[in-house]
Amino acid sequence: GKKIGRAKNLEKLIEKIEIKYDGQMVRIKFPTSYASAKPSGEIIFYRPSDISKDFKVPLSIDSTGMQVVPVTALDKGLWKIQLHWLMSESEYFNELSFVIE
């Protein structure tokens, strides 16, 4: 399917995207070399136990390749971040699970 293609595209990337959760916010860091390619897409916050809490944020990185999403208002428990993005006409998909305590 399409998702497998996106994941395979991700493996071909020399520089990786970092998605980190630090207890206050989720930080998404694209290599600065990608920032100039103006990747577009969306960040989906997925709540496995309650899909009514799901929400999306447009991908909007700054000139250093960074985007920060505050998550202090989110419910405690397991969340998944699904990052869908497009760069130079290729589609990509990253996923990260994290737990808010």
Coordinates of N, CA and C in Angstrom, one line a residue:
G1 N 0.8 -1.2 0.0 CA 0.0 0.0 0.0 C 0.9 1.3 0.0
K2 N 0.1 2.4 0.1 CA 0.8 3.7 0.0 C 1.7 3.9 1.2
K3 N 1.2 3.4 2.4 CA 2.0 3.7 3.6 C 3.4 3.0 3.6
I4 N 3.4 1.8 3.0 CA 4.6 1.0 2.9 C 5.6 1.8 2.0
G5 N 5.1 2.3 0.9 CA 5.9 3.1 0.0 C 6.5 4.3 0.7
R6 N 5.7 4.9 1.5 CA 6.2 6.1 2.3 C 7.3 5.7 3.2
A7 N 7.1 4.6 3.9 CA 8.1 4.1 4.9 C 9.4 3.7 4.2
K8 N 9.3 3.1 3.0 CA 10.5 2.8 2.2 C 11.2 4.0 1.8
N9 N 10.4 5.0 1.4 CA 11.1 6.3 1.0 C 11.9 6.8 2.2
L10 N 11.3 6.7 3.4 CA 12.0 7.2 4.6 C 13.3 6.5 4.8
E11 N 13.4 5.2 4.5 CA 14.6 4.5 4.7 C 15.7 5.0 3.7
K12 N 15.3 5.5 2.6 CA 16.3 6.0 1.6 C 16.9 7.4 2.0
L13 N 16.2 8.1 2.9 CA 16.7 9.4 3.3 C 18.1 9.2 4.1
I14 N 19.0 10.0 3.7 CA 20.3 10.0 4.3 C 20.3 10.6 5.7
E15 N 19.6 11.7 5.8 CA 19.5 12.4 7.1 C 18.1 12.1 7.6
K16 N 18.0 11.7 8.9 CA 16.7 11.3 9.5 C 16.0 12.5 10.1
I17 N 14.7 12.4 10.2 CA 13.8 13.3 10.9 C 13.8 12.9 12.4
E18 N 13.9 13.8 13.3 CA 13.8 13.4 14.7 C 12.5 13.9 15.3
I19 N 11.8 13.0 16.0 CA 10.6 13.4 16.7 C 10.9 13.0 18.2
K20 N 10.8 14.0 19.0 CA 11.1 13.8 20.4 C 10.0 14.4 21.3
Y21 N 9.7 13.7 22.4 CA 8.8 14.2 23.4 C 9.5 14.4 24.7
D22 N 9.5 15.6 25.3 CA 10.3 15.9 26.4 C 9.5 16.2 27.7
G23 N 8.2 15.8 27.7 CA 7.3 16.0 28.9 C 6.5 17.2 28.8
Q24 N 6.9 18.2 28.0 CA 6.2 19.5 27.8 C 5.7 19.6 26.4
M25 N 6.5 19.2 25.5 CA 6.2 19.4 24.1 C 6.8 18.4 23.2
V26 N 6.3 18.3 22.0 CA 6.8 17.4 21.0 C 7.6 18.3 20.1
R27 N 8.9 17.9 19.8 CA 9.7 18.6 18.9 C 10.0 17.8 17.7
I28 N 9.8 18.4 16.5 CA 10.0 17.7 15.3 C 11.2 18.5 14.6
K29 N 12.2 17.8 14.3 CA 13.4 18.4 13.7 C 13.8 17.8 12.4
F30 N 13.6 18.6 11.4 CA 14.1 18.2 10.0 C 15.5 18.7 9.9
P31 N 16.4 17.9 9.2 CA 17.7 18.5 8.9 C 17.6 19.8 8.1
T32 N 18.5 20.7 8.4 CA 18.4 22.1 7.8 C 18.4 22.0 6.3
S33 N 19.1 20.9 5.8 CA 19.1 20.8 4.3 C 17.7 20.6 3.7
Y34 N 16.8 20.0 4.5 CA 15.5 19.8 4.0 C 14.6 21.0 4.1
A35 N 14.9 21.9 5.1 CA 14.1 23.1 5.3 C 14.0 23.9 4.0
S36 N 15.1 23.9 3.2 CA 15.0 24.7 2.0 C 14.1 24.1 0.9
A37 N 13.9 22.8 1.1 CA 13.0 22.1 0.1 C 11.5 22.3 0.5
K38 N 11.3 23.0 1.6 CA 9.9 23.3 2.0 C 9.0 22.1 2.1
P39 N 9.3 21.1 3.0 CA 8.4 20.0 3.1 C 7.1 20.4 3.6
S40 N 6.0 19.8 3.1 CA 4.7 20.1 3.5 C 4.0 18.8 4.0
G41 N 3.0 19.0 4.8 CA 2.3 17.8 5.3 C 1.5 18.1 6.6
E42 N 1.3 17.0 7.4 CA 0.6 17.2 8.6 C 1.1 16.3 9.7
I43 N 0.8 16.7 10.9 CA 1.2 15.9 12.1 C -0.1 15.5 12.7
I44 N -0.3 14.2 12.8 CA -1.6 13.7 13.4 C -1.3 13.2 14.8
F45 N -2.0 13.7 15.8 CA -1.9 13.2 17.1 C -3.0 12.2 17.3
Y46 N -2.7 10.9 17.5 CA -3.7 9.9 17.5 C -3.7 9.3 18.9
R47 N -5.0 9.2 19.4 CA -5.2 8.7 20.8 C -5.8 7.3 20.7
P48 N -5.1 6.2 20.8 CA -5.7 4.9 20.5 C -6.9 4.6 21.4
S49 N -6.9 5.1 22.7 CA -8.0 4.7 23.5 C -9.3 5.6 23.3
D50 N -9.1 6.7 22.6 CA -10.2 7.6 22.5 C -10.0 8.5 21.2
I51 N -10.6 8.0 20.1 CA -10.3 8.7 18.8 C -10.9 10.1 18.8
S52 N -11.9 10.4 19.7 CA -12.4 11.7 19.7 C -11.4 12.8 20.1
K53 N -10.3 12.4 20.7 CA -9.3 13.3 21.1 C -8.2 13.5 20.0
D54 N -8.3 12.8 18.9 CA -7.4 13.0 17.8 C -7.4 14.4 17.3
F55 N -6.2 14.9 16.9 CA -6.2 16.2 16.2 C -5.0 16.3 15.3
K56 N -5.0 17.2 14.4 CA -4.0 17.4 13.4 C -3.4 18.8 13.5
V57 N -2.1 18.9 13.2 CA -1.4 20.2 13.1 C -0.7 20.2 11.8
P58 N -0.9 21.3 11.0 CA -0.1 21.4 9.7 C 1.4 21.4 10.0
L59 N 2.1 20.7 9.2 CA 3.6 20.8 9.2 C 4.0 22.2 8.8
S60 N 4.8 22.8 9.7 CA 5.2 24.2 9.5 C 6.5 24.4 10.2
I61 N 7.6 23.9 9.5 CA 8.9 24.0 10.2 C 9.5 25.4 9.9
D62 N 10.4 25.8 10.9 CA 11.0 27.1 10.7 C 12.3 26.9 9.8
S63 N 13.1 28.0 9.7 CA 14.2 28.0 8.8 C 15.3 27.0 9.3
T64 N 15.3 26.6 10.6 CA 16.2 25.7 11.1 C 15.7 24.2 11.0
G65 N 14.5 24.1 10.5 CA 13.9 22.7 10.3 C 13.1 22.3 11.6
M66 N 12.9 23.2 12.5 CA 12.2 22.8 13.8 C 10.8 23.2 13.8
Q67 N 10.0 22.3 14.4 CA 8.6 22.6 14.8 C 8.3 22.1 16.2
V68 N 7.7 22.9 17.0 CA 7.4 22.5 18.4 C 5.9 22.6 18.5
V69 N 5.3 21.5 19.1 CA 3.9 21.4 19.4 C 3.7 21.2 20.9
P70 N 3.2 22.2 21.7 CA 3.0 22.0 23.1 C 1.9 20.9 23.3
V71 N 2.2 20.0 24.3 CA 1.2 19.0 24.6 C 0.8 18.9 26.0
T72 N 1.0 20.0 26.8 CA 0.7 19.9 28.2 C -0.8 19.8 28.4
A73 N -1.6 20.2 27.5 CA -3.1 20.2 27.6 C -3.7 18.8 27.3
L74 N -2.8 17.9 26.8 CA -3.4 16.6 26.3 C -3.6 15.7 27.5
D75 N -4.5 14.8 27.4 CA -4.8 13.8 28.4 C -3.6 12.9 28.6
K76 N -3.5 12.4 29.9 CA -2.4 11.4 30.2 C -2.7 10.1 29.5
G77 N -1.6 9.4 29.2 CA -1.7 8.1 28.6 C -1.0 8.0 27.3
L78 N -1.3 7.0 26.5 CA -0.6 6.7 25.3 C -1.1 7.5 24.1
W79 N -0.2 8.1 23.4 CA -0.5 8.8 22.2 C 0.5 8.3 21.1
K80 N 0.0 8.5 19.9 CA 0.9 8.2 18.7 C 0.9 9.5 17.9
I81 N 2.1 9.8 17.4 CA 2.3 10.9 16.4 C 2.5 10.2 15.1
Q82 N 1.7 10.6 14.1 CA 1.9 10.2 12.7 C 2.3 11.4 11.9
L83 N 3.4 11.4 11.3 CA 3.9 12.5 10.5 C 3.9 12.1 9.0
H84 N 3.0 12.7 8.3 CA 2.9 12.5 6.8 C 3.4 13.7 6.2
W85 N 4.4 13.6 5.3 CA 5.0 14.7 4.6 C 5.4 14.4 3.2
L86 N 5.5 15.5 2.5 CA 5.8 15.5 1.0 C 7.0 16.4 0.8
M87 N 8.0 15.9 0.1 CA 9.2 16.7 -0.2 C 9.8 16.3 -1.6
S88 N 10.0 17.2 -2.4 CA 10.5 16.9 -3.8 C 9.7 15.8 -4.4
E89 N 8.4 15.9 -4.3 CA 7.5 15.0 -5.0 C 7.5 13.6 -4.5
S90 N 8.2 13.3 -3.3 CA 8.1 12.0 -2.7 C 7.3 12.1 -1.4
E91 N 6.6 11.1 -1.1 CA 5.8 11.1 0.2 C 6.5 10.3 1.2
Y92 N 6.4 10.7 2.5 CA 7.0 10.1 3.6 C 6.1 9.9 4.8
F93 N 6.4 9.0 5.7 CA 5.6 8.7 6.8 C 6.5 8.3 8.0
N94 N 6.4 9.0 9.1 CA 7.1 8.7 10.4 C 6.1 8.5 11.4
E95 N 6.4 7.6 12.4 CA 5.5 7.4 13.5 C 6.3 7.3 14.8
L96 N 5.7 7.9 15.9 CA 6.3 7.8 17.2 C 5.2 7.6 18.2
S97 N 5.4 6.7 19.2 CA 4.5 6.6 20.3 C 5.1 7.2 21.5
F98 N 4.3 7.9 22.3 CA 4.8 8.4 23.6 C 3.7 8.4 24.6
V99 N 4.1 8.4 25.9 CA 3.1 8.3 27.0 C 3.2 9.6 27.8
I100 N 2.1 10.3 28.0 CA 2.0 11.4 28.9 C 1.7 10.9 30.3
E101 N 2.5 11.3 31.2 CA 2.3 10.8 32.6 C 1.8 11.9 33.5

